[in-house]
Amino acid sequence: MAPEQLEGVEADARTDIFALGAVLYEMATGKRAFEGKTKTSLIAAIVSGRPTPVSQVQPLTPRALEHVIERCLEKDPLERWQSAHDVAAELRWAGKAPEVIARPRDSRLSWLIVLIAVAATAAITWRIAEIRREAPLIVHSAILPPEKTQFAFEIAGAPAISPDGKLIVFAARASSADAHALFVRPLSSPTAQPLAGTENARFPFWSPDSRSIGFFANRKLNRMDVSGGAAQVICDAPEPRGGTWSRDGVIVFAPSAFGPLYKVSDGGGVPVAVTKLDVADGETDHRWPAFLPDGRRFLYLSRRFAARAEDPTPVNFGGTIEIGSTDAGLKKMLFASSSNAVYSRSGHLLYWRDRSLVAQQFNPRTLAMGADIVPIAERVFRTGRWDAAFSVSDSGALAYEVDSNRELTQLTWFDANGKPLGVLGAPAEYAFPRFSHDGRHLALALADSTTGRTDIWIRDLARDAMTRLTFDPHDEWTPIWSPDDSHIVYGSDARGSGDIMMKRSSGTGSEEVLYANRSFKVATDWSPDGKTILFQQENSNAGTDWDLYLYSLEERKAVPFLRTPFAEIGASFSPDGRWVLYFSNDSGKPEAYVQPLSGSGAKWQISTNGGSRPHWSRDGKRIYYVSLDGKLMAVDVYATGDEFFAKVPRVLLQTNMKRYVGSPFDVSPDGRILVTVSMNQGDLAPLTLVQNWTAALKK
């Protein structure tokens, strides 16, 4: 692959010359021109490295041949031979040129090398011509993140290619701890430009004329001209899940993670619902809309969950791709899916299935599906929001991100002052570590490397043995120990939208549904007296956001603890049970706070200049949190009567923790800190760009 392909610039005949040079180099030396232990290092070698001179590897090589190969491998296409005919002509000349310093025996050998190179060039040139006559050329290239940044697909959503195939917009950031922004880049150039005013923007999508983008930021749906100008707010969108723009100036979007789709004018106005949830069938939300060519009908993903404890009537589980219309008069189910789907002008639907991107014929007029499903790309990344990282243009350009096992983490020990002490076990897809109160066991979520499904496991720290606690084929997360360590509460998708489950920590007996409804929930702590479960619930449909609730194990019911228009997340009880620690975005950025459990209304800010995922020490005298730039901070705290006091925060260590709801670290009873440290650079990997991908459908 030539440097311009790796930089996402359109390929031409000179790209083939670079490939020819690599073949000739290997023929002459027996070694590859560019090598790397990893994909990233190989890309770096091709883009900026220089191969060892041929004459250093093979001293018998004629200087004329070396010159031909070197010019084939020039980084700049303008500096290369401009055609295979030019290369063949130079090689024939090289075969005639005498090597004045060579001994006769060596000269015969060097000319033999030249003759072989000439023959190889002729064969390769002929084959290139044959391939071009046989079928349009499928060109793969790579799009690298802007210098000193990394992509932010996991938090901000997939890249989006403009309908005319000339531009691509994506999110990037300086590091995993920094805020991200949108960048726009011509596919014909390696240079991307940041779009001012798009900080923390998510889920970008294009206008049909390729001149503007829509995106979500600050709980709003926005639009912006890519040629310049400020972002314009269109309407509210508190917890969005995608949008699509018609040529009639209508935007269909999901303003909430749980609810129907709405339409609104691209000039602003009051949104109007265009889909309706079938509650009896278990529908919880509609998301990731994508218009069909008529600009009236659209694809979307409908998600359904299983029967609730309060409603034993069986319903479906999973997702389906459906079709709706802007007049709200159509609802047609196409097929089961766990990700979004888009229509391609080739006459296919593209969607994610079993970690691959596939294409299936589709008639946008009759809405009929073809029978054949054709794989397009393997190991395509999909997030927990059920959106796959791919985009396709009307002109036939396709971009996607490869799933690089980005969740691989290493459990790492640090002392109370942030000094590293070593690792615990081998790297795996760990999340949400939580120590038992006696410090002998560690509960955590572990994803299966094959299926991607997450279960709760328990590690015996003395024996260094792992035991699986849950076996459901759906995801489980955020394990919470009971005060006596006899039970574990956790979240599960098995029966619904993040229902709260309980099971004996010994693994004996069956699991029990503690609390289930149609809103997404995450259990975050168990009170020291063993009577109450603290959890957060997503309530954007009710006009708030994430709110905190107290679930009574005695009364088997939940009551609100803290409900505001903002998000309150990651709450936990103080060790004495008097205080509740959480973080909220009520100031415009996340900050950690403490409130009394009594609900007096008073609160104290613990973090300074931003902080999330706070955690108590086991003695309640210290609070830990993660700063906006990814540092693990420590704050000494104390209470006097009904007053709470916090000292100045101090830095313990720099982390690269992943941004999820539960805590990515925990503090053991002896004061050591266990952190999940990311082991890979998924967002540093390039995007794959495929020009003329539809040619693969004809094979």
XYZ file of C-alpha atoms in Angstrom:
699
model
C 0.000 0.000 0.000
C 1.447 3.346 -1.072
C 1.828 6.335 1.295
C -0.960 8.267 -0.435
C -3.349 5.363 0.162
C -2.499 5.318 3.859
C -3.148 9.059 3.960
C -6.533 8.601 2.288
C -5.605 10.379 -0.958
C -7.143 9.067 -4.170
C -4.947 6.467 -5.867
C -3.843 6.461 -9.521
C -1.386 4.612 -11.777
C 1.574 5.891 -9.758
C 0.219 3.983 -6.764
C 0.822 0.797 -8.760
C 4.388 1.962 -9.401
C 5.051 2.062 -5.658
C 3.737 -1.503 -5.338
C 5.907 -2.551 -8.274
C 8.927 -1.001 -6.561
C 8.220 -3.017 -3.428
C 8.081 -6.223 -5.500
C 11.326 -5.397 -7.326
C 13.034 -4.547 -4.031
C 12.096 -7.922 -2.572
C 13.224 -9.724 -5.745
C 16.593 -7.985 -5.652
C 17.280 -8.330 -1.925
C 15.163 -11.195 -0.640
C 13.744 -8.835 1.980
C 10.659 -6.663 2.196
C 11.116 -2.954 1.611
C 9.016 -1.999 4.643
C 8.475 -4.022 7.795
C 6.870 -3.469 11.184
C 5.974 -5.590 14.181
C 2.507 -4.030 14.353
C 0.090 -2.553 11.843
C 0.776 0.915 13.219
C 4.565 0.570 12.937
C 4.251 -0.802 9.387
C 2.121 2.181 8.392
C 4.701 4.526 9.917
C 7.485 2.813 7.958
C 5.643 3.165 4.654
C 4.623 6.783 5.238
C 7.882 8.158 6.627
C 10.578 5.465 6.550
C 13.183 4.632 3.925
C 14.141 1.064 2.999
C 17.763 0.015 3.347
C 19.543 0.736 0.032
C 19.468 -2.280 -2.258
C 23.252 -2.214 -2.708
C 23.787 -2.537 1.041
C 21.672 -5.680 1.183
C 22.823 -7.128 -2.147
C 26.216 -5.621 -3.192
C 26.022 -7.246 -6.645
C 22.996 -5.171 -7.652
C 23.738 -2.811 -10.576
C 23.514 0.841 -9.609
C 21.119 1.496 -12.492
C 18.687 -1.106 -11.154
C 18.962 0.358 -7.673
C 18.075 3.779 -9.107
C 14.969 2.356 -10.801
C 13.762 0.757 -7.568
C 14.487 3.825 -5.449
C 12.471 6.046 -7.746
C 9.580 3.570 -7.724
C 9.504 3.887 -3.920
C 9.481 7.682 -3.716
C 6.941 8.978 -1.165
C 5.700 11.734 -3.479
C 3.887 10.296 -6.545
C 5.257 13.185 -8.624
C 8.814 11.951 -7.989
C 8.100 8.369 -9.109
C 8.177 6.885 -12.567
C 4.845 7.931 -14.045
C 3.932 4.611 -15.673
C 4.913 0.958 -15.807
C 6.099 1.594 -19.370
C 8.657 4.065 -18.006
C 9.872 1.475 -15.489
C 10.230 -1.201 -18.165
C 12.184 1.186 -20.415
C 14.568 2.099 -17.598
C 15.117 -1.555 -16.725
C 15.926 -2.403 -20.338
C 18.451 0.444 -20.336
C 19.857 -0.840 -17.036
C 20.368 -4.238 -18.631
C 22.547 -2.667 -21.347
C 24.580 -0.357 -19.105
C 28.022 -1.773 -18.182
C 29.057 -2.092 -14.541
C 32.677 -0.957 -14.877
C 33.712 -2.019 -11.405
C 32.185 -5.474 -11.530
C 34.181 -8.637 -12.086
C 33.001 -10.648 -15.105
C 31.407 -13.360 -12.972
C 29.641 -10.774 -10.834
C 28.613 -8.821 -13.930
C 26.820 -11.838 -15.402
C 24.940 -12.262 -12.129
C 24.002 -8.590 -11.925
C 22.703 -8.598 -15.507
C 20.696 -11.710 -14.683
C 19.049 -9.754 -11.849
C 18.196 -6.964 -14.295
C 16.735 -9.379 -16.854
C 14.561 -10.987 -14.187
C 13.411 -7.528 -13.095
C 12.537 -6.612 -16.705
C 10.531 -9.807 -17.098
C 8.781 -9.250 -13.772
C 7.914 -5.676 -14.731
C 6.435 -6.812 -18.014
C 4.390 -9.504 -16.284
C 3.165 -7.151 -13.582
C 2.325 -4.445 -16.131
C 0.346 -6.956 -18.183
C -1.503 -8.202 -15.100
C -2.399 -4.667 -13.987
C -3.835 -3.993 -17.417
C -5.775 -7.266 -17.338
C -7.219 -6.475 -13.909
C -8.322 -3.034 -15.069
C -10.022 -4.584 -18.118
C -11.667 -7.290 -16.020
C -13.317 -5.084 -13.376
C -13.182 -1.656 -11.771
C -10.352 -1.431 -9.303
C -11.250 -1.631 -5.612
C -8.867 0.734 -3.862
C -8.221 0.377 -0.132
C -6.533 3.206 1.714
C -6.214 4.462 5.264
C -7.308 7.663 6.939
C -5.078 8.583 9.850
C -6.212 10.795 12.731
C -4.888 14.369 12.622
C -1.383 14.842 14.008
C -1.173 14.497 17.803
C -4.780 13.293 18.056
C -6.680 10.041 18.119
C -10.138 9.168 16.856
C -13.062 9.354 19.278
C -15.558 6.992 17.657
C -16.361 5.155 20.864
C -17.720 8.264 22.543
C -18.736 10.405 19.545
C -20.020 7.903 16.993
C -19.053 6.824 13.496
C -17.383 8.971 10.819
C -19.641 10.302 8.062
C -18.735 10.589 4.373
C -20.524 13.370 2.487
C -23.120 12.197 -0.064
C -20.936 13.432 -2.955
C -18.009 11.384 -1.644
C -15.624 14.332 -1.399
C -15.460 14.979 2.358
C -15.439 13.030 5.584
C -16.267 14.310 9.066
C -15.135 12.555 12.239
C -14.431 13.193 15.910
C -10.900 13.264 17.336
C -9.151 14.349 20.530
C -5.640 14.787 21.860
C -5.954 11.853 24.285
C -8.607 9.582 25.778
C -8.929 11.999 28.696
C -9.501 15.134 26.599
C -12.624 16.646 25.107
C -13.139 15.794 21.451
C -14.199 17.920 18.488
C -15.281 17.355 14.904
C -12.826 17.508 12.004
C -13.586 17.659 8.286
C -11.201 16.373 5.616
C -11.300 16.125 1.833
C -10.788 12.544 0.698
C -8.345 13.925 -1.869
C -6.103 15.448 0.816
C -4.351 14.145 3.951
C -5.140 17.327 5.903
C -8.120 17.587 8.262
C -9.413 20.850 9.694
C -11.116 21.189 13.092
C -14.614 22.670 13.090
C -14.783 25.476 15.639
C -17.693 25.236 18.046
C -18.024 21.435 17.875
C -16.441 20.556 21.207
C -17.961 17.314 22.558
C -20.145 16.988 19.437
C -21.524 13.523 18.702
C -23.104 11.524 15.883
C -22.428 13.825 12.881
C -24.508 13.472 9.708
C -24.582 15.327 6.367
C -27.092 17.474 4.538
C -28.048 16.031 1.123
C -26.097 18.773 -0.700
C -22.877 17.944 1.228
C -22.555 21.555 2.392
C -23.651 21.247 6.021
C -23.498 18.798 8.883
C -25.885 18.058 11.702
C -24.576 16.988 15.099
C -25.498 16.806 18.773
C -23.789 18.805 21.518
C -24.752 20.292 24.874
C -28.079 18.398 24.841
C -29.062 20.088 21.557
C -29.406 19.208 17.880
C -27.204 21.589 15.867
C -26.280 22.340 12.267
C -23.205 23.969 10.753
C -21.935 24.862 7.283
C -18.604 23.118 6.723
C -17.318 26.109 4.759
C -17.399 28.200 7.929
C -19.722 29.933 10.339
C -21.119 29.292 13.786
C -23.219 26.319 14.798
C -26.981 26.900 14.879
C -29.170 25.246 17.506
C -32.210 23.506 16.005
C -33.910 21.964 19.058
C -33.385 19.997 22.278
C -31.885 16.502 22.211
C -30.881 15.490 25.760
C -29.503 11.979 25.095
C -29.384 11.572 21.301
C -29.035 8.466 19.186
C -28.488 9.682 15.649
C -30.061 11.797 12.915
C -30.649 11.921 9.159
C -31.365 14.833 6.781
C -33.698 14.827 3.762
C -33.491 16.947 0.631
C -36.788 18.564 1.705
C -35.083 20.105 4.722
C -36.456 17.650 7.280
C -34.274 16.073 9.959
C -35.412 12.842 11.601
C -33.586 12.153 14.846
C -33.623 10.307 18.157
C -33.548 12.910 20.963
C -33.379 10.251 23.661
C -31.808 6.861 24.262
C -35.279 5.604 25.201
C -38.199 6.755 23.094
C -39.466 7.279 19.536
C -38.049 9.233 16.610
C -38.968 12.846 15.875
C -38.827 15.139 12.853
C -37.964 18.835 12.798
C -37.249 21.443 10.133
C -33.543 22.013 9.500
C -34.250 25.678 10.233
C -35.565 24.908 13.703
C -38.991 24.488 15.247
C -40.973 22.154 17.469
C -40.136 18.456 16.963
C -43.004 16.098 16.091
C -42.974 12.351 16.726
C -42.844 10.221 13.569
C -42.682 6.788 15.199
C -44.568 5.256 18.099
C -43.265 2.632 20.490
C -45.183 -0.642 20.558
C -45.000 -1.103 24.312
C -46.998 -4.329 24.212
C -44.354 -5.787 21.910
C -41.573 -4.707 24.243
C -40.209 -1.784 22.214
C -38.079 0.533 24.327
C -36.559 2.869 21.758
C -36.013 3.781 18.115
C -32.584 5.018 17.025
C -30.100 5.525 14.161
C -32.507 6.734 11.432
C -31.310 6.866 7.796
C -33.378 8.271 4.922
C -34.196 6.249 1.827
C -33.871 7.953 -1.608
C -37.441 9.321 -1.679
C -36.684 11.561 1.324
C -39.921 10.490 3.001
C -39.291 6.977 4.228
C -36.392 6.063 6.482
C -34.684 3.088 8.074
C -34.241 2.866 11.827
C -33.269 0.407 14.531
C -35.993 -0.698 16.937
C -34.871 -2.272 20.194
C -36.995 -4.683 22.218
C -36.408 -6.291 25.568
C -37.805 -9.339 27.356
C -40.634 -9.678 29.885
C -40.503 -7.620 33.068
C -41.096 -8.902 36.567
C -44.280 -6.831 36.840
C -45.456 -7.998 33.400
C -44.864 -11.719 32.794
C -46.263 -11.580 29.249
C -43.448 -12.769 26.965
C -42.154 -10.207 24.494
C -39.297 -10.126 22.031
C -35.683 -9.402 22.867
C -33.159 -7.725 20.642
C -33.465 -5.375 17.704
C -34.978 -5.105 14.246
C -34.407 -2.851 11.261
C -37.697 -1.166 10.414
C -39.020 1.445 7.997
C -40.955 4.534 9.025
C -42.129 7.651 7.226
C -42.192 11.368 7.947
C -46.003 11.336 7.951
C -45.892 8.671 10.705
C -48.032 6.422 8.530
C -45.624 3.547 7.966
C -44.107 0.875 10.183
C -42.577 -2.113 8.414
C -40.154 -4.603 9.922
C -37.373 -5.844 7.619
C -35.077 -8.132 9.611
C -33.543 -8.776 13.017
C -30.447 -6.709 13.752
C -28.297 -5.524 16.622
C -26.995 -2.461 14.786
C -27.935 0.331 12.398
C -28.502 -0.018 8.654
C -28.071 2.443 5.761
C -29.103 2.386 2.112
C -26.457 2.477 -0.625
C -27.116 3.829 -4.127
C -25.853 0.457 -5.358
C -29.263 -0.922 -4.364
C -28.146 -2.540 -1.104
C -28.626 -2.163 2.597
C -25.385 -2.128 4.576
C -25.471 -3.287 8.175
C -23.423 -5.006 10.887
C -23.819 -8.731 11.545
C -21.577 -11.041 13.575
C -18.775 -8.440 13.692
C -18.797 -8.014 9.889
C -20.188 -5.364 7.583
C -22.533 -6.994 5.075
C -24.588 -5.901 2.062
C -28.015 -7.189 1.046
C -30.015 -6.204 -2.029
C -32.952 -3.891 -1.336
C -35.545 -2.221 -3.552
C -36.320 1.222 -2.074
C -39.591 1.472 -4.023
C -41.129 -1.902 -3.149
C -39.157 -2.297 0.117
C -38.330 -5.878 -0.890
C -35.149 -7.564 0.331
C -32.901 -9.803 -1.735
C -31.883 -13.238 -0.490
C -28.089 -13.043 -0.656
C -26.035 -11.462 2.127
C -22.535 -10.490 0.948
C -19.684 -9.807 3.424
C -17.952 -6.487 2.731
C -15.530 -6.108 5.657
C -14.604 -8.171 8.705
C -14.173 -7.141 12.350
C -16.010 -3.836 12.028
C -16.320 -1.929 15.288
C -19.709 -1.568 16.993
C -20.381 0.286 20.249
C -22.665 -0.570 23.156
C -25.104 1.972 21.706
C -25.777 -0.517 18.884
C -24.156 1.677 16.208
C -21.485 0.325 13.883
C -18.589 2.551 12.792
C -19.104 2.758 9.026
C -20.333 5.255 6.445
C -21.089 5.111 2.721
C -21.461 7.876 0.132
C -23.678 8.101 -2.937
C -20.526 8.047 -5.079
C -19.384 4.621 -3.899
C -16.907 5.493 -1.140
C -17.013 3.431 2.040
C -15.246 4.104 5.344
C -15.185 1.893 8.407
C -13.236 1.287 11.579
C -11.816 -2.124 12.415
C -12.581 -3.483 15.879
C -9.115 -3.586 17.451
C -10.166 -5.135 20.783
C -10.108 -1.628 22.202
C -11.450 -2.754 25.598
C -8.403 -4.878 26.470
C -7.260 -3.803 29.940
C -4.653 -4.745 32.522
C -5.565 -4.768 36.212
C -2.769 -2.744 37.809
C -1.941 -2.171 41.490
C -0.914 1.224 42.913
C -0.185 2.188 46.493
C -2.108 4.921 48.324
C 0.251 7.565 46.890
C -0.049 6.430 43.272
C 3.168 4.400 43.037
C 2.815 1.352 40.745
C 3.115 -1.996 42.536
C 2.540 -4.533 39.771
C -0.243 -6.173 37.814
C -3.006 -8.621 38.648
C -3.464 -11.413 36.123
C -3.173 -11.243 32.352
C -4.761 -8.551 30.152
C -8.409 -9.142 29.246
C -11.593 -7.145 28.679
C -12.128 -6.280 32.354
C -14.454 -3.582 33.690
C -16.069 -2.442 36.953
C -13.730 -4.025 39.556
C -15.146 -4.173 43.088
C -13.445 -5.653 46.195
C -15.362 -7.684 48.741
C -15.518 -6.074 52.186
C -13.107 -8.653 53.624
C -10.640 -7.967 50.792
C -10.346 -11.621 49.823
C -12.210 -11.485 46.517
C -12.625 -9.188 43.539
C -15.850 -9.091 41.512
C -15.651 -7.689 37.999
C -17.210 -7.791 34.561
C -15.297 -9.763 31.924
C -16.156 -9.829 28.222
C -15.829 -13.006 26.181
C -13.202 -12.408 23.488
C -15.254 -14.356 20.927
C -18.847 -13.264 21.506
C -18.193 -9.904 23.171
C -20.797 -10.731 25.829
C -19.984 -9.617 29.368
C -20.468 -11.728 32.503
C -19.710 -11.261 36.185
C -16.668 -13.166 37.471
C -15.112 -13.433 40.925
C -11.362 -13.634 41.485
C -10.038 -15.319 44.611
C -7.059 -13.057 45.349
C -5.256 -15.555 47.587
C -5.515 -18.427 45.113
C -5.420 -16.229 41.980
C -8.377 -18.189 40.599
C -11.285 -16.867 38.523
C -14.832 -18.227 38.930
C -17.717 -17.309 36.678
C -20.851 -16.095 38.476
C -23.322 -15.385 35.646
C -24.020 -17.504 32.574
C -26.780 -15.642 30.793
C -26.150 -15.082 27.054
C -26.757 -11.350 27.527
C -24.594 -8.690 29.159
C -24.086 -8.214 32.911
C -22.173 -5.359 34.564
C -21.371 -3.338 37.734
C -21.189 -6.010 40.460
C -21.936 -4.719 43.983
C -21.193 -6.749 47.139
C -23.632 -7.007 50.040
C -22.189 -5.796 53.381
C -21.624 -9.406 54.509
C -20.250 -10.429 51.061
C -22.875 -13.169 50.739
C -24.630 -11.713 47.683
C -23.841 -9.655 44.603
C -26.169 -7.217 42.893
C -25.516 -6.420 39.234
C -27.128 -5.037 36.086
C -28.332 -7.286 33.297
C -29.876 -7.137 29.847
C -31.298 -10.630 30.245
C -34.750 -9.457 31.310
C -34.826 -5.908 30.173
C -33.271 -2.521 30.046
C -30.580 -2.778 32.681
C -32.660 -4.610 35.272
C -31.191 -5.002 38.756
C -30.409 -8.626 39.582
C -29.098 -10.417 42.683
C -27.284 -13.723 43.154
C -25.333 -15.469 45.916
C -21.622 -14.742 45.596
C -20.938 -18.465 46.058
C -22.691 -19.063 42.745
C -25.302 -21.353 44.295
C -28.987 -20.866 43.622
C -30.654 -18.925 40.859
C -30.530 -15.230 40.154
C -33.312 -12.983 41.412
C -34.828 -9.947 39.744
C -34.809 -7.139 42.306
C -36.118 -4.287 40.214
C -37.269 -4.045 36.609
C -38.958 -1.409 34.489
C -38.638 0.046 31.002
C -35.970 2.622 31.858
C -32.250 1.932 31.766
C -30.764 1.499 35.247
C -27.367 0.902 36.839
C -26.951 -0.284 40.433
C -24.044 1.581 42.023
C -23.895 0.701 45.753
C -25.356 -1.268 48.670
C -25.935 0.526 51.979
C -23.771 -0.476 54.985
C -26.873 -1.642 56.904
C -27.778 -3.957 54.019
C -31.272 -2.516 53.548
C -30.954 -0.288 50.479
C -29.620 -0.448 46.933
C -28.535 2.844 45.380
C -29.033 3.063 41.625
C -29.258 5.557 38.784
C -31.977 5.609 36.141
C -32.157 7.302 32.748
C -35.249 9.559 32.676
C -34.738 11.806 29.639
C -38.296 11.081 28.487
C -39.550 12.553 31.767
C -37.662 15.805 31.254
C -34.719 15.052 33.545
C -31.649 12.922 32.774
C -29.898 10.351 34.965
C -31.509 10.449 38.428
C -30.645 8.704 41.695
C -32.984 6.246 43.426
C -33.059 4.223 46.641
C -34.418 0.679 46.417
C -35.660 -0.813 49.705
C -34.949 -4.532 49.997
C -37.549 -4.784 52.762
C -40.384 -3.005 50.946
C -39.247 -4.046 47.456
C -39.847 -0.622 45.971
C -37.791 2.323 44.734
C -38.099 5.982 45.671
C -36.283 8.970 44.132
C -33.313 10.347 46.056
C -32.191 13.076 43.658
C -34.016 14.202 40.501
C -32.897 17.282 38.584
C -32.772 18.379 34.920
C -29.120 17.298 34.970
C -27.328 13.945 35.147
C -26.455 12.479 38.558
C -24.241 9.431 38.120
C -21.957 6.976 39.936
C -23.377 7.367 43.451
C -22.144 5.537 46.552
C -22.792 5.487 50.300
C -20.169 6.664 52.757
C -18.840 3.825 54.960
C -20.910 5.130 57.903
C -24.021 5.358 55.722
C -24.645 9.070 56.380
C -23.568 10.582 53.061
C -24.040 9.997 49.341
C -21.210 10.724 46.907
C -21.940 11.224 43.201
C -20.998 13.344 40.215
C -23.221 15.697 38.215
C -23.016 17.980 35.180
C -25.166 20.729 36.720
C -22.319 23.250 36.389
C -21.793 22.507 32.707
C -19.052 19.952 33.352
C -18.860 16.922 35.645
C -18.062 17.620 39.289
C -18.080 15.338 42.333
C -20.465 16.205 45.182
C -21.497 14.915 48.607
C -25.032 15.173 50.016
C -26.486 13.860 53.267
C -28.594 10.718 52.907
C -31.240 12.472 54.988
C -32.076 14.557 51.917
C -31.696 17.955 53.573
C -30.791 19.530 50.224
C -27.310 20.677 51.237
C -24.394 19.576 49.066
C -20.632 20.074 48.999
C -18.415 20.077 45.917
C -15.442 17.728 46.247
C -13.656 18.082 42.906
C -12.186 21.264 41.473
C -12.215 22.107 37.775
C -14.055 18.932 36.855
C -14.201 15.403 38.213
C -16.073 12.152 37.664
C -16.394 8.564 38.959
C -15.762 9.406 42.627
C -15.070 6.685 45.184
C -14.776 6.491 48.970
C -11.799 5.037 50.802
C -12.770 2.175 53.113
C -12.457 4.358 56.222
C -14.399 7.251 54.679
C -11.576 9.733 55.240
C -10.627 10.140 51.589
C -12.444 10.505 48.290
C -10.895 9.570 44.954
C -12.073 10.851 41.572
C -10.870 11.194 37.981
C -10.127 14.692 36.662
C -11.134 15.833 33.193
C -7.607 15.174 31.895
C -7.591 11.608 33.224
C -5.669 12.047 36.484
C -6.661 10.008 39.526
C -7.095 12.535 42.327
C -7.316 12.124 46.113
C -9.098 14.465 48.549
C -8.986 14.127 52.315
C -12.450 14.738 53.797
C -14.152 14.875 57.191
C -17.546 15.697 58.685
C -18.447 17.749 61.736
C -22.076 17.321 62.684
C -24.168 18.068 59.611
C -21.306 19.836 57.846
C -18.959 18.187 55.358
C -15.443 19.424 54.579
C -12.976 18.654 51.784
C -9.307 19.603 51.585
C -7.327 20.473 48.458
C -7.249 17.643 45.863
C -3.875 16.144 44.970
C -2.753 14.127 41.966
C -1.968 10.441 42.475
C -1.348 9.243 38.924
C -2.185 9.760 35.260
C -4.599 7.191 33.859
C -6.045 6.218 30.502
C -9.261 4.862 31.971
C -12.200 4.217 29.696
C -15.245 6.464 30.003
C -18.035 4.248 31.285
C -20.645 4.686 33.990
C -19.221 2.398 36.664
C -15.963 3.028 38.440
C -12.904 1.753 36.513
C -10.951 1.475 39.756
C -11.481 0.388 43.358
C -9.705 0.747 46.687
C -8.893 -2.402 48.655
C -9.380 -2.580 52.443
C -5.597 -2.243 52.914
C -5.545 1.047 50.952
C -4.080 -0.172 47.676
C -5.741 1.022 44.470
C -6.595 -1.315 41.588
C -6.985 0.406 38.204
C -8.109 -0.973 34.835
C -5.390 0.296 32.483
C -6.088 0.237 28.748
C -3.619 -1.998 26.895
C -4.233 -0.966 23.308
C -4.448 2.036 21.043
C -7.730 1.360 19.240
C -8.492 5.020 18.532
C -4.977 5.504 17.108
C -5.609 2.959 14.355
C -6.508 4.391 10.943
C -9.902 4.310 9.297
C -10.187 2.067 6.268
C -11.392 3.842 3.133
C -12.607 1.754 0.198
C -13.212 3.343 -3.200
C -15.481 1.431 -5.598
C -16.405 -1.110 -2.919
C -19.428 -2.236 -4.964
C -17.093 -4.103 -7.334
C -16.799 -6.711 -4.576
C -20.503 -7.486 -5.014
C -19.877 -8.689 -8.576
C -17.282 -11.313 -7.692
